[in-house]
PDB file of C-alpha atoms in Angstrom:
ATOM      1  CA  MET K 764       3.992 -12.808 -46.162  1.00  0.00           C
ATOM      2  CA  MET K 765       2.928  -9.709 -46.648  1.00  0.00           C
ATOM      3  CA  VAL K 766       1.610  -9.917 -50.316  1.00  0.00           C
ATOM      4  CA  PHE K 767       0.715 -13.915 -50.270  1.00  0.00           C
ATOM      5  CA  GLY K 768      -1.824 -13.109 -47.044  1.00  0.00           C
ATOM      6  CA  LEU K 769      -2.832  -9.793 -49.529  1.00  0.00           C
ATOM      7  CA  ILE K 770      -3.679 -11.857 -52.399  1.00  0.00           C
ATOM      8  CA  ALA K 771      -5.403 -13.852 -51.214  1.00  0.00           C
ATOM      9  CA  LEU K 772      -7.242 -12.280 -48.859  1.00  0.00           C
ATOM     10  CA  ILE K 773      -7.892  -9.797 -52.510  1.00  0.00           C
ATOM     11  CA  ALA K 774      -8.951 -12.751 -53.717  1.00  0.00           C
ATOM     12  CA  GLY K 775     -11.562 -13.912 -52.381  1.00  0.00           C
ATOM     13  CA  ALA K 776     -13.168 -11.703 -51.081  1.00  0.00           C
ATOM     14  CA  ALA K 777     -13.559 -10.777 -54.560  1.00  0.00           C
ATOM     15  CA  SER K 778     -15.441 -14.259 -54.405  1.00  0.00           C
ATOM     16  CA  ALA K 779     -17.172 -13.874 -51.557  1.00  0.00           C
ATOM     17  CA  LEU K 780     -18.941 -10.250 -52.596  1.00  0.00           C
ATOM     18  CA  MET K 781     -20.198 -11.891 -55.992  1.00  0.00           C
ATOM     19  CA  PHE K 782     -21.258 -15.082 -54.330  1.00  0.00           C
ATOM     20  CA  ALA K 783     -23.162 -13.007 -51.686  1.00  0.00           C
ATOM     21  CA  SER K 784     -24.784  -9.992 -54.636  1.00  0.00           C
ATOM     22  CA  ILE K 785     -27.038 -13.168 -55.053  1.00  0.00           C
ATOM     23  CA  VAL K 786     -29.231 -11.625 -52.746  1.00  0.00           C
ATOM     24  CA  SER K 787     -29.516  -8.332 -54.379  1.00  0.00           C
ATOM     25  CA  GLY K 788     -31.974 -10.077 -56.467  1.00  0.00           C
ATOM     26  CA  ALA K 789     -30.438  -7.868 -59.393  1.00  0.00           C
ATOM     27  CA  LEU K 790     -30.298  -9.910 -63.046  1.00  0.00           C
ATOM     28  CA  ILE K 791     -26.133  -9.087 -62.946  1.00  0.00           C
ATOM     29  CA  SER K 792     -26.439 -10.858 -59.312  1.00  0.00           C
ATOM     30  CA  LEU K 793     -27.254 -13.578 -60.944  1.00  0.00           C
ATOM     31  CA  VAL K 794     -23.864 -13.494 -63.493  1.00  0.00           C
ATOM     32  CA  LEU K 795     -22.212 -12.573 -60.498  1.00  0.00           C
ATOM     33  CA  PHE K 796     -22.683 -15.693 -58.376  1.00  0.00           C
ATOM     34  CA  TYR K 797     -21.620 -17.823 -61.213  1.00  0.00           C
ATOM     35  CA  LEU K 798     -18.586 -16.010 -61.728  1.00  0.00           C
ATOM     36  CA  ALA K 799     -17.981 -16.573 -58.567  1.00  0.00           C
ATOM     37  CA  PRO K 800     -15.009 -18.659 -58.174  1.00  0.00           C
ATOM     38  CA  LEU K 801     -12.950 -16.926 -60.727  1.00  0.00           C
ATOM     39  CA  PRO K 802     -11.220 -14.935 -58.694  1.00  0.00           C
ATOM     40  CA  LEU K 803      -9.571 -17.864 -56.762  1.00  0.00           C
ATOM     41  CA  MET K 804      -9.499 -20.057 -59.561  1.00  0.00           C
ATOM     42  CA  VAL K 805      -6.511 -16.784 -61.172  1.00  0.00           C
ATOM     43  CA  ALA K 806      -4.957 -17.168 -57.337  1.00  0.00           C
ATOM     44  CA  ALA K 807      -4.989 -20.955 -57.716  1.00  0.00           C
ATOM     45  CA  ILE K 808      -3.199 -21.137 -61.129  1.00  0.00           C
ATOM     46  CA  GLY K 809      -1.120 -17.597 -61.268  1.00  0.00           C
ATOM     47  CA  TRP K 810       0.204 -17.875 -57.349  1.00  0.00           C
ATOM     48  CA  GLY K 811       0.034 -21.556 -56.545  1.00  0.00           C
ATOM     49  CA  PRO K 812      -3.450 -23.475 -54.822  1.00  0.00           C
ATOM     50  CA  LEU K 813      -1.913 -22.527 -50.838  1.00  0.00           C
ATOM     51  CA  TYR K 814      -3.483 -18.968 -51.684  1.00  0.00           C
ATOM     52  CA  ALA K 815      -6.748 -20.218 -53.421  1.00  0.00           C
ATOM     53  CA  SER K 816      -6.770 -22.028 -50.068  1.00  0.00           C
ATOM     54  CA  LEU K 817      -6.702 -18.998 -47.611  1.00  0.00           C
ATOM     55  CA  GLY K 818      -8.423 -16.928 -50.169  1.00  0.00           C
ATOM     56  CA  GLY K 819     -11.076 -18.974 -50.089  1.00  0.00           C
ATOM     57  CA  ILE K 820     -11.177 -20.294 -45.731  1.00  0.00           C
ATOM     58  CA  ALA K 821     -11.283 -16.542 -45.030  1.00  0.00           C
ATOM     59  CA  ALA K 822     -14.076 -15.809 -47.678  1.00  0.00           C
ATOM     60  CA  ALA K 823     -16.139 -19.009 -46.197  1.00  0.00           C
ATOM     61  CA  VAL K 824     -15.238 -17.805 -42.697  1.00  0.00           C
ATOM     62  CA  GLY K 825     -16.482 -13.663 -43.328  1.00  0.00           C
ATOM     63  CA  LEU K 826     -19.888 -15.264 -45.291  1.00  0.00           C
ATOM     64  CA  GLY K 827     -19.635 -17.148 -42.093  1.00  0.00           C
ATOM     65  CA  ALA K 828     -20.516 -14.388 -40.068  1.00  0.00           C
ATOM     66  CA  ILE K 829     -22.287 -12.154 -41.652  1.00  0.00           C
ATOM     67  CA  PHE K 830     -25.006 -14.221 -43.489  1.00  0.00           C
ATOM     68  CA  GLY K 831     -24.602 -18.059 -41.444  1.00  0.00           C
ATOM     69  CA  LEU K 832     -23.886 -21.409 -41.382  1.00  0.00           C
ATOM     70  CA  PRO K 833     -25.179 -21.940 -44.488  1.00  0.00           C
ATOM     71  CA  TYR K 834     -23.654 -19.377 -46.628  1.00  0.00           C
ATOM     72  CA  CYS K 835     -20.744 -20.449 -45.485  1.00  0.00           C
ATOM     73  CA  LEU K 836     -21.057 -24.435 -46.257  1.00  0.00           C
ATOM     74  CA  ALA K 837     -22.776 -23.109 -49.378  1.00  0.00           C
ATOM     75  CA  PHE K 838     -19.957 -21.331 -50.457  1.00  0.00           C
ATOM     76  CA  ALA K 839     -16.842 -23.961 -48.707  1.00  0.00           C
ATOM     77  CA  ILE K 840     -18.632 -26.402 -50.878  1.00  0.00           C
ATOM     78  CA  THR K 841     -19.668 -24.716 -54.270  1.00  0.00           C
ATOM     79  CA  VAL K 842     -17.153 -22.103 -54.289  1.00  0.00           C
ATOM     80  CA  ALA K 843     -13.587 -22.821 -52.814  1.00  0.00           C
ATOM     81  CA  LEU K 844     -13.524 -26.693 -53.315  1.00  0.00           C
ATOM     82  CA  PRO K 845     -13.585 -26.646 -56.432  1.00  0.00           C
ATOM     83  CA  ALA K 846     -11.147 -23.712 -57.100  1.00  0.00           C
ATOM     84  CA  TRP K 847      -8.857 -24.648 -55.486  1.00  0.00           C
ATOM     85  CA  TRP K 848      -8.709 -28.420 -56.215  1.00  0.00           C
ATOM     86  CA  LEU K 849      -9.056 -27.826 -59.790  1.00  0.00           C
ATOM     87  CA  GLY K 850      -6.179 -25.345 -59.399  1.00  0.00           C
ATOM     88  CA  HIS K 851      -4.333 -27.973 -58.557  1.00  0.00           C
ATOM     89  CA  LEU K 852      -5.082 -29.849 -60.738  1.00  0.00           C
ATOM     90  CA  VAL K 853      -4.149 -27.189 -63.385  1.00  0.00           C
ATOM     91  CA  LEU K 854       0.065 -27.065 -62.236  1.00  0.00           C
ATOM     92  CA  LEU K 855       0.263 -30.813 -61.651  1.00  0.00           C
ATOM     93  CA  GLY K 856       2.385 -32.232 -63.649  1.00  0.00           C
ATOM     94  CA  ARG K 857       5.784 -34.580 -62.953  1.00  0.00           C
ATOM     95  CA  HIS K 858       9.278 -35.117 -65.177  1.00  0.00           C
ATOM     96  CA  LEU K 859       9.711 -37.558 -67.807  1.00  0.00           C
ATOM     97  CA  ALA K 860      12.535 -40.016 -67.064  1.00  0.00           C
ATOM     98  CA  GLY K 861      13.771 -39.635 -70.214  1.00  0.00           C
ATOM     99  CA  ALA K 862      17.948 -38.581 -70.603  1.00  0.00           C
ATOM    100  CA  THR K 863      20.679 -40.714 -69.422  1.00  0.00           C
ATOM    101  CA  PRO K 864      22.391 -39.095 -66.455  1.00  0.00           C
ATOM    102  CA  ALA K 865      25.911 -38.687 -68.072  1.00  0.00           C
ATOM    103  CA  ALA K 866      23.090 -36.753 -71.103  1.00  0.00           C
ATOM    104  CA  ALA K 867      22.027 -35.062 -68.227  1.00  0.00           C
ATOM    105  CA  ILE K 868      25.305 -32.934 -66.816  1.00  0.00           C
ATOM    106  CA  ALA K 869      26.816 -32.447 -70.682  1.00  0.00           C
ATOM    107  CA  ALA K 870      23.067 -30.547 -71.883  1.00  0.00           C
ATOM    108  CA  PRO K 871      21.173 -29.670 -67.989  1.00  0.00           C
ATOM    109  CA  ALA K 872      18.623 -28.959 -70.794  1.00  0.00           C
ATOM    110  CA  GLU K 873      15.341 -27.899 -69.029  1.00  0.00           C
ATOM    111  CA  PRO K 874      13.399 -31.081 -67.532  1.00  0.00           C
ATOM    112  CA  GLU K 875      10.245 -31.966 -70.090  1.00  0.00           C
ATOM    113  CA  ILE K 876       7.607 -32.828 -68.033  1.00  0.00           C
ATOM    114  CA  GLU K 877       4.511 -34.697 -68.307  1.00  0.00           C
ATOM    115  CA  TRP K 878       1.160 -32.261 -66.988  1.00  0.00           C
ATOM    116  CA  TYR K 879      -2.121 -34.043 -65.672  1.00  0.00           C
ATOM    117  CA  PRO K 880      -4.621 -34.023 -69.076  1.00  0.00           C
ATOM    118  CA  VAL K 881      -7.380 -31.863 -69.878  1.00  0.00           C
ATOM    119  CA  GLY K 882      -9.649 -34.402 -70.158  1.00  0.00           C
ATOM    120  CA  ARG K 883      -9.052 -35.416 -66.133  1.00  0.00           C
ATOM    121  CA  ILE K 884      -9.498 -32.177 -65.300  1.00  0.00           C
ATOM    122  CA  LEU K 885     -12.453 -32.339 -67.196  1.00  0.00           C
ATOM    123  CA  LEU K 886     -13.996 -35.206 -65.345  1.00  0.00           C
ATOM    124  CA  TRP K 887     -12.815 -33.784 -62.040  1.00  0.00           C
ATOM    125  CA  ILE K 888     -15.642 -30.627 -62.495  1.00  0.00           C
ATOM    126  CA  ALA K 889     -18.307 -33.050 -63.517  1.00  0.00           C
ATOM    127  CA  GLY K 890     -18.002 -34.611 -59.683  1.00  0.00           C
ATOM    128  CA  PHE K 891     -17.887 -31.345 -59.000  1.00  0.00           C
ATOM    129  CA  ALA K 892     -20.969 -30.571 -60.667  1.00  0.00           C
ATOM    130  CA  VAL K 893     -22.888 -34.241 -59.121  1.00  0.00           C
ATOM    131  CA  LEU K 894     -21.326 -33.210 -55.314  1.00  0.00           C
ATOM    132  CA  THR K 895     -22.618 -29.240 -55.997  1.00  0.00           C
ATOM    133  CA  THR K 896     -26.003 -29.860 -57.396  1.00  0.00           C
ATOM    134  CA  ILE K 897     -26.680 -32.454 -55.198  1.00  0.00           C
ATOM    135  CA  ALA K 898     -26.128 -30.648 -51.898  1.00  0.00           C
ATOM    136  CA  ALA K 899     -27.933 -28.191 -52.729  1.00  0.00           C
ATOM    137  CA  LEU K 900     -31.369 -30.823 -53.569  1.00  0.00           C
ATOM    138  CA  LEU K 901     -30.514 -32.001 -50.299  1.00  0.00           C
ATOM    139  CA  THR K 902     -30.853 -28.312 -48.329  1.00  0.00           C
ATOM    140  CA  LEU K 903     -35.022 -29.185 -50.071  1.00  0.00           C
ATOM    141  CA  GLY K 904     -35.303 -32.328 -48.265  1.00  0.00           C
ATOM    142  CA  THR K 905     -33.432 -35.674 -47.657  1.00  0.00           C
ATOM    143  CA  ASP K 906     -35.158 -38.278 -49.998  1.00  0.00           C
ATOM    144  CA  ALA K 907     -36.740 -37.898 -53.654  1.00  0.00           C
ATOM    145  CA  ASP K 908     -40.662 -37.384 -52.850  1.00  0.00           C
ATOM    146  CA  ALA K 909     -39.657 -33.920 -50.062  1.00  0.00           C
ATOM    147  CA  ILE K 910     -37.097 -32.514 -52.883  1.00  0.00           C
ATOM    148  CA  THR K 911     -39.546 -32.954 -55.378  1.00  0.00           C
ATOM    149  CA  GLY K 912     -42.931 -31.632 -53.456  1.00  0.00           C
ATOM    150  CA  THR K 913     -40.552 -28.805 -52.495  1.00  0.00           C
ATOM    151  CA  LEU K 914     -39.401 -28.147 -56.585  1.00  0.00           C
ATOM    152  CA  HIS K 915     -42.907 -28.155 -57.134  1.00  0.00           C
ATOM    153  CA  ARG K 916     -43.860 -25.969 -54.325  1.00  0.00           C
ATOM    154  CA  GLY K 917     -40.884 -23.280 -54.842  1.00  0.00           C
ATOM    155  CA  LEU K 918     -41.820 -23.296 -59.109  1.00  0.00           C
ATOM    156  CA  THR K 919     -46.262 -22.905 -58.407  1.00  0.00           C
ATOM    157  CA  ARG K 920     -44.966 -19.671 -56.118  1.00  0.00           C
ATOM    158  CA  ILE K 921     -42.905 -18.114 -59.246  1.00  0.00           C
ATOM    159  CA  LEU K 922     -45.527 -18.518 -61.308  1.00  0.00           C
ATOM    160  CA  ARG K 923     -48.389 -17.740 -58.735  1.00  0.00           C
ATOM    161  CA  ALA K 924     -46.022 -14.079 -58.838  1.00  0.00           C
ATOM    162  CA  THR K 925     -45.557 -13.801 -62.698  1.00  0.00           C
ATOM    163  CA  ASP K 926     -49.317 -15.183 -63.862  1.00  0.00           C
ATOM    164  CA  PRO K 927     -51.972 -15.463 -61.087  1.00  0.00           C
ATOM    165  CA  GLN K 928     -53.870 -16.375 -64.181  1.00  0.00           C
ATOM    166  CA  ALA K 929     -52.157 -18.964 -65.946  1.00  0.00           C
ATOM    167  CA  ALA K 930     -50.486 -21.030 -62.459  1.00  0.00           C
ATOM    168  CA  GLY K 931     -54.152 -23.777 -62.119  1.00  0.00           C
ATOM    169  CA  GLU K 932     -53.305 -24.449 -66.103  1.00  0.00           C
ATOM    170  CA  ALA K 933     -49.303 -24.791 -65.496  1.00  0.00           C
ATOM    171  CA  ASP K 934     -49.492 -28.608 -63.207  1.00  0.00           C
ATOM    172  CA  GLN K 935     -47.588 -30.370 -66.251  1.00  0.00           C
ATOM    173  CA  PHE K 936     -45.237 -27.910 -67.173  1.00  0.00           C
ATOM    174  CA  ILE K 937     -44.418 -27.034 -63.236  1.00  0.00           C
ATOM    175  CA  ASP K 938     -44.177 -31.053 -63.522  1.00  0.00           C
ATOM    176  CA  ALA K 939     -42.145 -31.749 -66.292  1.00  0.00           C
ATOM    177  CA  LEU K 940     -39.783 -28.479 -65.139  1.00  0.00           C
ATOM    178  CA  VAL K 941     -39.642 -30.172 -61.589  1.00  0.00           C
ATOM    179  CA  ARG K 942     -38.482 -33.572 -63.163  1.00  0.00           C
ATOM    180  CA  ILE K 943     -35.589 -32.008 -64.958  1.00  0.00           C
ATOM    181  CA  ALA K 944     -34.544 -29.204 -62.540  1.00  0.00           C
ATOM    182  CA  PRO K 945     -32.157 -31.602 -61.233  1.00  0.00           C
ATOM    183  CA  ALA K 946     -30.266 -32.732 -64.416  1.00  0.00           C
ATOM    184  CA  ALA K 947     -30.573 -28.859 -66.078  1.00  0.00           C
ATOM    185  CA  ALA K 948     -28.712 -27.519 -62.214  1.00  0.00           C
ATOM    186  CA  ALA K 949     -26.204 -30.302 -63.452  1.00  0.00           C
ATOM    187  CA  ILE K 950     -25.806 -28.992 -66.832  1.00  0.00           C
ATOM    188  CA  VAL K 951     -25.357 -25.715 -65.942  1.00  0.00           C
ATOM    189  CA  SER K 952     -23.073 -26.236 -63.092  1.00  0.00           C
ATOM    190  CA  MET K 953     -20.477 -27.877 -65.817  1.00  0.00           C
ATOM    191  CA  MET K 954     -20.883 -25.229 -67.949  1.00  0.00           C
ATOM    192  CA  THR K 955     -20.249 -22.414 -65.152  1.00  0.00           C
ATOM    193  CA  LEU K 956     -16.932 -24.088 -64.151  1.00  0.00           C
ATOM    194  CA  THR K 957     -15.398 -25.122 -67.328  1.00  0.00           C
ATOM    195  CA  LEU K 958     -15.809 -21.558 -68.237  1.00  0.00           C
ATOM    196  CA  ASN K 959     -14.463 -20.284 -64.893  1.00  0.00           C
ATOM    197  CA  LEU K 960     -11.509 -22.340 -65.320  1.00  0.00           C
ATOM    198  CA  TRP K 961     -10.593 -21.896 -69.038  1.00  0.00           C
ATOM    199  CA  LEU K 962     -11.048 -18.007 -68.199  1.00  0.00           C
ATOM    200  CA  SER K 963      -8.601 -17.625 -65.431  1.00  0.00           C
ATOM    201  CA  ALA K 964      -6.782 -19.813 -67.535  1.00  0.00           C
ATOM    202  CA  LYS K 965      -7.359 -17.016 -69.565  1.00  0.00           C
ATOM    203  CA  VAL K 966      -5.916 -14.225 -67.596  1.00  0.00           C
ATOM    204  CA  THR K 967      -3.423 -16.247 -66.191  1.00  0.00           C
ATOM    205  CA  ALA K 968      -2.080 -17.346 -69.993  1.00  0.00           C
ATOM    206  CA  THR K 969      -2.518 -12.843 -70.195  1.00  0.00           C
ATOM    207  CA  SER K 970      -0.558 -12.085 -67.659  1.00  0.00           C
ATOM    208  CA  GLY K 971       2.040 -14.099 -67.738  1.00  0.00           C
ATOM    209  CA  ARG K 972       1.708 -16.440 -64.638  1.00  0.00           C
ATOM    210  CA  LEU K 973       0.547 -19.128 -66.391  1.00  0.00           C
ATOM    211  CA  ARG K 974       3.625 -21.979 -65.520  1.00  0.00           C
ATOM    212  CA  ARG K 975       2.253 -24.821 -67.773  1.00  0.00           C
ATOM    213  CA  PRO K 976       1.878 -24.490 -71.527  1.00  0.00           C
ATOM    214  CA  TRP K 977      -1.213 -24.279 -72.394  1.00  0.00           C
ATOM    215  CA  PRO K 978      -3.099 -27.641 -73.450  1.00  0.00           C
ATOM    216  CA  GLY K 979      -4.143 -28.986 -77.016  1.00  0.00           C
ATOM    217  CA  LEU K 980      -7.835 -28.804 -76.307  1.00  0.00           C
ATOM    218  CA  LYS K 981      -8.232 -31.038 -79.733  1.00  0.00           C
ATOM    219  CA  THR K 982      -6.841 -33.900 -77.951  1.00  0.00           C
ATOM    220  CA  ALA K 983      -8.677 -33.378 -75.130  1.00  0.00           C
ATOM    221  CA  GLU K 984     -10.373 -36.794 -74.182  1.00  0.00           C
ATOM    222  CA  LEU K 985     -12.105 -38.413 -71.204  1.00  0.00           C
ATOM    223  CA  PRO K 986     -10.914 -42.326 -69.566  1.00  0.00           C
ATOM    224  CA  PRO K 987     -12.109 -45.209 -70.969  1.00  0.00           C
ATOM    225  CA  MET K 988     -13.753 -46.056 -67.896  1.00  0.00           C
ATOM    226  CA  THR K 989     -16.261 -42.514 -68.180  1.00  0.00           C
ATOM    227  CA  LEU K 990     -18.544 -45.036 -69.896  1.00  0.00           C
ATOM    228  CA  ALA K 991     -18.369 -47.875 -68.540  1.00  0.00           C
ATOM    229  CA  VAL K 992     -19.561 -45.188 -65.220  1.00  0.00           C
ATOM    230  CA  LEU K 993     -22.361 -43.356 -68.122  1.00  0.00           C
ATOM    231  CA  CYS K 994     -23.340 -46.567 -68.985  1.00  0.00           C
ATOM    232  CA  ILE K 995     -24.364 -47.609 -65.002  1.00  0.00           C
ATOM    233  CA  ALA K 996     -25.966 -43.804 -63.980  1.00  0.00           C
ATOM    234  CA  LEU K 997     -28.861 -44.061 -67.372  1.00  0.00           C
ATOM    235  CA  ALA K 998     -29.452 -47.375 -65.476  1.00  0.00           C
ATOM    236  CA  PHE K 999     -29.807 -46.119 -62.400  1.00  0.00           C
ATOM    237  CA  CYS K1000     -32.046 -43.617 -63.678  1.00  0.00           C
ATOM    238  CA  PHE K1001     -35.332 -46.214 -64.536  1.00  0.00           C
ATOM    239  CA  THR K1002     -34.823 -47.006 -60.813  1.00  0.00           C
ATOM    240  CA  GLY K1003     -37.144 -44.753 -58.936  1.00  0.00           C
ATOM    241  CA  GLY K1004     -36.283 -43.077 -55.394  1.00  0.00           C
ATOM    242  CA  LEU K1005     -33.767 -40.571 -54.349  1.00  0.00           C
ATOM    243  CA  ALA K1006     -31.207 -43.232 -56.104  1.00  0.00           C
ATOM    244  CA  ALA K1007     -32.034 -42.363 -59.538  1.00  0.00           C
ATOM    245  CA  ILE K1008     -32.806 -38.477 -58.677  1.00  0.00           C
ATOM    246  CA  VAL K1009     -28.414 -38.706 -58.380  1.00  0.00           C
ATOM    247  CA  ALA K1010     -28.268 -40.790 -61.047  1.00  0.00           C
ATOM    248  CA  GLN K1011     -29.888 -38.920 -63.663  1.00  0.00           C
ATOM    249  CA  ILE K1012     -27.245 -35.668 -62.260  1.00  0.00           C
ATOM    250  CA  ALA K1013     -24.235 -37.707 -63.342  1.00  0.00           C
ATOM    251  CA  THR K1014     -25.762 -39.039 -66.321  1.00  0.00           C
ATOM    252  CA  ALA K1015     -26.369 -34.857 -67.266  1.00  0.00           C
ATOM    253  CA  ALA K1016     -22.516 -34.319 -66.220  1.00  0.00           C
ATOM    254  CA  LEU K1017     -20.652 -36.712 -67.523  1.00  0.00           C
ATOM    255  CA  MET K1018     -23.382 -36.439 -70.765  1.00  0.00           C
ATOM    256  CA  MET K1019     -21.914 -32.275 -71.100  1.00  0.00           C
ATOM    257  CA  ALA K1020     -18.401 -33.741 -70.563  1.00  0.00           C
ATOM    258  CA  TYR K1021     -18.939 -35.866 -73.741  1.00  0.00           C
ATOM    259  CA  ALA K1022     -20.496 -32.741 -75.509  1.00  0.00           C
ATOM    260  CA  LEU K1023     -17.344 -31.257 -74.779  1.00  0.00           C
ATOM    261  CA  THR K1024     -14.978 -33.860 -76.239  1.00  0.00           C
ATOM    262  CA  GLY K1025     -17.499 -33.520 -79.325  1.00  0.00           C
ATOM    263  CA  PHE K1026     -15.658 -30.165 -79.952  1.00  0.00           C
ATOM    264  CA  ALA K1027     -12.320 -31.016 -79.700  1.00  0.00           C
ATOM    265  CA  VAL K1028     -13.007 -33.989 -82.190  1.00  0.00           C
ATOM    266  CA  LEU K1029     -15.441 -31.262 -84.414  1.00  0.00           C
ATOM    267  CA  HIS K1030     -11.654 -29.180 -84.316  1.00  0.00           C
ATOM    268  CA  THR K1031      -9.840 -31.838 -85.226  1.00  0.00           C
ATOM    269  CA  LEU K1032     -11.817 -33.037 -88.204  1.00  0.00           C
ATOM    270  CA  THR K1033     -12.382 -29.774 -89.998  1.00  0.00           C
ATOM    271  CA  LEU K1034      -8.645 -29.123 -90.238  1.00  0.00           C
ATOM    272  CA  ALA K1035      -8.381 -29.960 -93.293  1.00  0.00           C
ATOM    273  CA  LEU K1036     -11.544 -27.674 -94.474  1.00  0.00           C
ATOM    274  CA  LYS K1037     -10.514 -24.572 -95.755  1.00  0.00           C
ATOM    275  CA  SER K1038     -14.726 -22.413 -94.485  1.00  0.00           C
ATOM    276  CA  ARG K1039     -13.192 -24.246 -90.859  1.00  0.00           C
ATOM    277  CA  THR K1040     -13.578 -20.757 -89.558  1.00  0.00           C
ATOM    278  CA  PHE K1041     -17.543 -20.944 -90.818  1.00  0.00           C
ATOM    279  CA  TRP K1042     -18.024 -24.512 -89.323  1.00  0.00           C
ATOM    280  CA  LEU K1043     -17.243 -23.448 -86.353  1.00  0.00           C
ATOM    281  CA  GLY K1044     -18.433 -20.178 -85.450  1.00  0.00           C
ATOM    282  CA  SER K1045     -22.010 -21.412 -87.179  1.00  0.00           C
ATOM    283  CA  THR K1046     -21.815 -24.339 -85.107  1.00  0.00           C
ATOM    284  CA  TYR K1047     -21.091 -22.213 -81.995  1.00  0.00           C
ATOM    285  CA  ALA K1048     -23.831 -19.952 -82.867  1.00  0.00           C
ATOM    286  CA  VAL K1049     -25.964 -22.674 -82.733  1.00  0.00           C
ATOM    287  CA  VAL K1050     -26.237 -24.227 -80.617  1.00  0.00           C
ATOM    288  CA  VAL K1051     -25.362 -21.686 -78.294  1.00  0.00           C
ATOM    289  CA  VAL K1052     -28.854 -19.613 -79.329  1.00  0.00           C
ATOM    290  CA  PHE K1053     -31.284 -23.359 -79.531  1.00  0.00           C
ATOM    291  CA  GLY K1054     -29.358 -25.035 -77.137  1.00  0.00           C
ATOM    292  CA  TRP K1055     -30.378 -28.530 -77.914  1.00  0.00           C
ATOM    293  CA  PRO K1056     -28.485 -29.169 -80.882  1.00  0.00           C
ATOM    294  CA  VAL K1057     -25.521 -30.259 -78.344  1.00  0.00           C
ATOM    295  CA  ILE K1058     -27.120 -33.150 -78.090  1.00  0.00           C
ATOM    296  CA  ALA K1059     -24.842 -33.297 -81.667  1.00  0.00           C
ATOM    297  CA  MET K1060     -21.662 -32.787 -79.511  1.00  0.00           C
ATOM    298  CA  VAL K1061     -22.782 -35.462 -77.729  1.00  0.00           C
ATOM    299  CA  ILE K1062     -22.953 -38.188 -79.688  1.00  0.00           C
ATOM    300  CA  LEU K1063     -19.748 -37.095 -81.574  1.00  0.00           C
ATOM    301  CA  GLY K1064     -18.090 -37.345 -78.085  1.00  0.00           C
ATOM    302  CA  LEU K1065     -19.556 -40.531 -77.387  1.00  0.00           C
ATOM    303  CA  ALA K1066     -18.771 -41.829 -80.850  1.00  0.00           C
ATOM    304  CA  ASP K1067     -15.127 -40.811 -81.342  1.00  0.00           C
ATOM    305  CA  ALA K1068     -14.699 -42.818 -77.439  1.00  0.00           C
ATOM    306  CA  VAL K1069     -16.003 -45.869 -78.608  1.00  0.00           C
ATOM    307  CA  PHE K1070     -14.546 -45.991 -82.503  1.00  0.00           C
ATOM    308  CA  GLY K1071     -11.363 -43.129 -82.057  1.00  0.00           C
ATOM    309  CA  PHE K1072     -12.877 -40.811 -85.458  1.00  0.00           C
ATOM    310  CA  ARG K1073     -10.058 -38.261 -84.059  1.00  0.00           C
ATOM    311  CA  GLN K1074      -7.132 -40.777 -83.885  1.00  0.00           C
ATOM    312  CA  ARG K1075      -7.896 -42.369 -87.804  1.00  0.00           C
ATOM    313  CA  PHE K1076      -8.291 -38.816 -89.017  1.00  0.00           C
ATOM    314  CA  LEU K1077      -5.165 -38.031 -87.496  1.00  0.00           C
ATOM    315  CA  ARG K1078      -3.161 -41.008 -88.934  1.00  0.00           C
ATOM    316  CA  SER K1079      -4.372 -41.372 -92.280  1.00  0.00           C
ATOM    317  CA  HIS K1080      -3.721 -37.022 -92.935  1.00  0.00           C
ATOM    318  CA  GLN K1081       0.174 -37.155 -91.086  1.00  0.00           C
ATOM    319  CA  PRO K1082       2.659 -37.070 -94.181  1.00  0.00           C
ATOM    320  CA  PRO K1083       4.706 -40.139 -95.430  1.00  0.00           C
ATOM    321  CA  PRO K1084       7.892 -41.256 -94.618  1.00  0.00           C
ATOM    322  CA  LEU K1085      10.741 -39.901 -95.980  1.00  0.00           C
ATOM    323  CA  PRO K1086      12.886 -42.000 -98.295  1.00  0.00           C
ATOM    324  CA  THR K1087      15.689 -44.102 -96.493  1.00  0.00           C
ATOM    325  CA  SER K1088      18.918 -43.952 -98.926  1.00  0.00           C
TER     326      SER K1088
END
């Protein structure tokens, strides 16, 4: 019991310190802030979701006592809740009833487990990205005009502090930033949550505490209904008001989910290439350096969802069946 509490409190304290480091204003604190879910995710995957829940509650209470209720709620919604639930989903599985009782008695092998699909975990990450982004925007106002006005004033203040002479000439630039800010925030939240989950799974796998086999990330695919939800969100983007902002956030998060499945498609389609490492490395480098080529990955992920490129490729590259005598 003492070990349980110690692990939970250490994970919660580390996560809380990383989250609160943003108060310092140092550049490194931004990196620590985005990696704040990592300790709780490691605790959830390596020891169990109960460890993450206890550590998250203790961290949220501590932040609330030191910095006030807003910090407590922000940590609970953006860090503790996603870390606990995603860690729970990683360990979620069910036994497959494949063997007969007689066979089970004769050969007491370990039961086969069907683990929670990676694609559905990716969809949950997109949902948390939408939730945390909307929660952050609602702190700026409760309607579209209030949110955009607060964002405009904040960006104007930042621009005046950095370059006072250019502040009067940058209204169009600030307007453009205000329009893309909600979607950009959702993309950042989506990518950082995905990175935190991948890192935490790697840490626990390296330490030997990962209780499920490493999933085949090349096979990750989103549920079929995701495409319908994306179409509905795209339609609401043109309505205006708060509904349009929420729709833009959902669209951006789902687009990034399809971009990640696009990378999975790319890993599959390049299996037969001799220079596969070069092409994959070049693609990742171009996306990281320039950013906008990720649109190609979004298109590839959407095309695979509609046309099933991976299934066709794998069927065409399967070895021929052995002749029967």
